[in-house]
Amino acid sequence: MRSARLFLLAAASVAVLTAATPALAQVQPSDPWAQATSDIPVDANVRFGILPNGMQYAILRNATPPGQASFRLRLDAGSLMENENQLGLAHFMEHMAFNGTTNIPENDLLRILERLGLAFGADTNASTGFDQTVYMLELPRTNDETVDASLRIMREQVSEALMAADAVDAERGVIEGEERLRNTPGLRSIKAQLALLAPGQRVSQRLPIGDLNIIRNAPRERFVEFYDAYYRPSRATFVAVGDFDVDAMEAKIRGAFESWEPSAADGPEPDLGTVAPRQPETRILVEPGVQSSIQLNWIRNPDRDPDTVAERREDLLRNLGVSVLNRRLGEIARTDDPPFASAGGGEGNLVESLDIASVSAQFAPGEWKRALEAIEQEQRRLSQYGVSDAELQREIIDIRASLENAVAGAATRRTPQLAGGLTNAVNARDVFSSPQTNLDLFNAAVEGVTAARINEAIRPVFTGEGPLALVITPVEIEGGEAAVTAALEASRLVPVSAPAAQTQMDWPYANFGAAGTVQDRREIAEVGATVVTFTNGVRLTVKPTAFRDEQILVSVRTGIGEQGMSPSRADPQLLAAAIVPPGGLGRLTFDELSRTLNGRIYSAGFQVGGDSYQLQGATRPEDLALQMQVLAAYLTDPGLRPAPMQLIKSIFPQQIVQLMATPGGAFQIQGSGLLASGDKRESLPTAEEIAAWTIDDLRAGVTTGLASGPIDVIVVGDLTVEDAIAAVGPTFGALAARGPDAQPAAGAAVLRFPAPTAEPVRLTHNGPAEQALAYIAWPTTDAVGDRTDARRASILSEVLKLRVLEEIRERQALAYSPGVRASASDVYEDYGSISITAETAADKLDAFYAAVEAITVSLRDTPVTEDELNRARLPVIESLHRSQASNEYWLGQLGEVVDQPGDIEQILTHITDLEAITPADIQTLARQYLRSDTAWKAVVVSSNAPAAQ
């Protein structure tokens, strides 16, 4: 069975933001592609091949976005391959592949890519998991210069890494910083889960981050041993997807990699162990700062059958039953006073070590028994009574609609997602099948399928060794494991009844009155948009695009958003984004809405912006009219039911504790308001404030806020202007004319950056004593109206980022992933900043600020080189080019062109503004902004640290 791997353990993979040897015998394995042993048709658009040295490659031409490509170089080598004296070196080796090769000096690799427009992290990346290491490049262009340089670098990384002893020693501190950053309650929960599910098996002893003692002391020879054994062509697969000629790309890949030959014997395949017989067992992990959760798990030896039509059909039948279970659990979570905050079930494979079926729930503190009983009995209800025909058809209709939409949009799938899909198929040994094949296989599998057949398929799912119960809790459970075991046994004795049938309802929001008529229509040729005004004042901005077939994005803006909220009082509207959508509509709950619109493609999001309320949706041409009805219904008749607010109230105190368990989370809580000079609209509310709010408080604010002000509808995607008019006219165009915007609350039109600090503001977290965070920010400018100065400041921040990464991450190893960010408000004048954040060791805070001071002094005193400026600027420009070929970009850019016609010029001049910046400008900007006398600083240190003597 080729079930998906458990997403639960995805956090165990380690991603880094960074960048061989002569010959033994060549290896020519038999055809390793999954389709060689499968009856599933492979996607005919992909060219699969094998080089004489055993390296595989898969090439796919795809022109979305145009002129770009994604490269993935996968090695069948992860932490599972490590010896006992190599724990952590698979991941460490990935770092070293960016630290100097035979023909590329240590500091040049990333610089070469930056000069080509690839940003460190966003476009140049890698990750190490249990069973694979993947190197990733996102190419902004597919010209010879970019492709050839990228292939040369990737070849050097996997066959020519130097692993110089001094470079290894320098990188040890970076890895330590990463381990410190990842040492969170969540990671410790994963370790507890692995220890319960796979005791004695290799997977429970091989988390990719490894052993700190080995990371600190492993000699160079140990790296070389791993590299030579597992970095070899017979373990490599190169994936290239993008806008290029396939023949030419194949020739380039062959030219780059055919001469690669191994220098030592192939490393052994790891012994993954077997699943031992187990009795029911209960384990409790008490971990302050963790989300309370409970899991019931059943484990079996893994099913390693190949990916075939029959295997996929059996998987589908089981998954249809699990989908019904998840739908039921979701509906329980949305009832009043639910037993859990969220819950779900499923089955999957854990890195070829074991198959797992599980049902789990996240719950409010003290509610473990209710959560346990609810998931145990709901799982048993499914196994005992199965699914109804109505439930089965609902899942079939939903899945079919999604697959049909994928077929219709297949020609404009995004290149990075296709590259990721091909790489994942290789790792899972799955056939990379086309959307049409997936739909055909689905339709064949469900043709004539009955609820009885699904019930037969689902019964074996929650069986195996176990159940193995794991409770993860921030506080002790009275009675411990014995109490949990007793509660589980008692629950299993409670009879369950068949689920009640659900009533199908009609869609009650198809009529908003007489359709509005168009009063005015004008073209904005510069950006390919049309503005249509209806007689009731509703304004529609439409941009037809060919970026994504079958994708239409919608945004609706009205009111004045947070400007109607007092800066001095926490407002329940701060929770609106999490309450309005799940609150459903006045005449339909969220679940009734979902049942009524079964099989339709639509969505509804909500947020309170700085100067407007915003509804968002995504749909396809076939469902555009319905999408507009849904958003118009949320505008005019939001349900605002109490259940979502009650859920937030029950889990919010625990979320605060979770955030306070890490320096970054603690700064998120405490720093947000401080950076706005105490403005309550920007501050995270306290648990006490939330506890005092009622749904009536929220309802009053939201309904009042949505009731006045012009309505702007922005639509971008696969449609015509006439399509948009036909959908908006009977919905928003049919509403009564509205008055002007409300007046802002007192003081609400202003947001202020805090006054500078001579010494850092001292904040605390509740995590390990060695963890700390340092922060520094300088006020800059806004992006209200003319955005030129904000854009210039953003490039200054990119130059600063290069210096910070080089000095703070690489040279001094003070922080694994220091962040540099420029922000500029498009609502509040004079509110913007450049900031540096670094999670570091508690004893490195002074060193961090000294390094920042040295960096900013150098930027103020000496102009940067043209090369450094381009390495900072070109990735931004290339990222902007990519964004401009997406519907998401244009939806954001066109939001206010009706009220602010100057935005059109700002859109058109973005790239030229960036290209006009000179090294002298960067120095001037550094002198203007990066000043010690304007900086605001904060540190977050552990409350568990010993007091200073």
PDB file of C-alpha atoms in Angstrom, residues 796 856-863 920-934:
ATOM      1  CA  LEU A 796      19.171  48.617   2.005  1.00  0.00           C
ATOM      2  CA  THR A 856      25.979  49.306  10.293  1.00  0.00           C
ATOM      3  CA  VAL A 857      29.111  51.420  10.802  1.00  0.00           C
ATOM      4  CA  SER A 858      30.674  49.831   7.735  1.00  0.00           C
ATOM      5  CA  LEU A 859      27.556  50.542   5.662  1.00  0.00           C
ATOM      6  CA  ARG A 860      27.490  54.140   6.815  1.00  0.00           C
ATOM      7  CA  ASP A 861      31.219  54.732   6.305  1.00  0.00           C
ATOM      8  CA  THR A 862      31.948  52.917   3.050  1.00  0.00           C
ATOM      9  CA  PRO A 863      29.874  52.556  -0.117  1.00  0.00           C
ATOM     10  CA  ALA A 920      26.066  55.801  -3.091  1.00  0.00           C
ATOM     11  CA  ASP A 921      22.320  55.630  -2.422  1.00  0.00           C
ATOM     12  CA  ILE A 922      22.833  52.643  -0.111  1.00  0.00           C
ATOM     13  CA  GLN A 923      25.427  54.570   1.886  1.00  0.00           C
ATOM     14  CA  THR A 924      23.121  57.601   2.086  1.00  0.00           C
ATOM     15  CA  LEU A 925      20.231  55.419   3.212  1.00  0.00           C
ATOM     16  CA  ALA A 926      22.405  53.702   5.818  1.00  0.00           C
ATOM     17  CA  ARG A 927      23.397  57.086   7.223  1.00  0.00           C
ATOM     18  CA  GLN A 928      19.757  58.170   7.204  1.00  0.00           C
ATOM     19  CA  TYR A 929      18.216  55.082   8.776  1.00  0.00           C
ATOM     20  CA  LEU A 930      20.766  52.783  10.434  1.00  0.00           C
ATOM     21  CA  ARG A 931      21.575  55.156  13.257  1.00  0.00           C
ATOM     22  CA  SER A 932      22.379  54.169  16.825  1.00  0.00           C
ATOM     23  CA  ASP A 933      20.387  57.091  18.203  1.00  0.00           C
ATOM     24  CA  THR A 934      17.110  55.921  16.584  1.00  0.00           C
TER      25      THR A 934
END
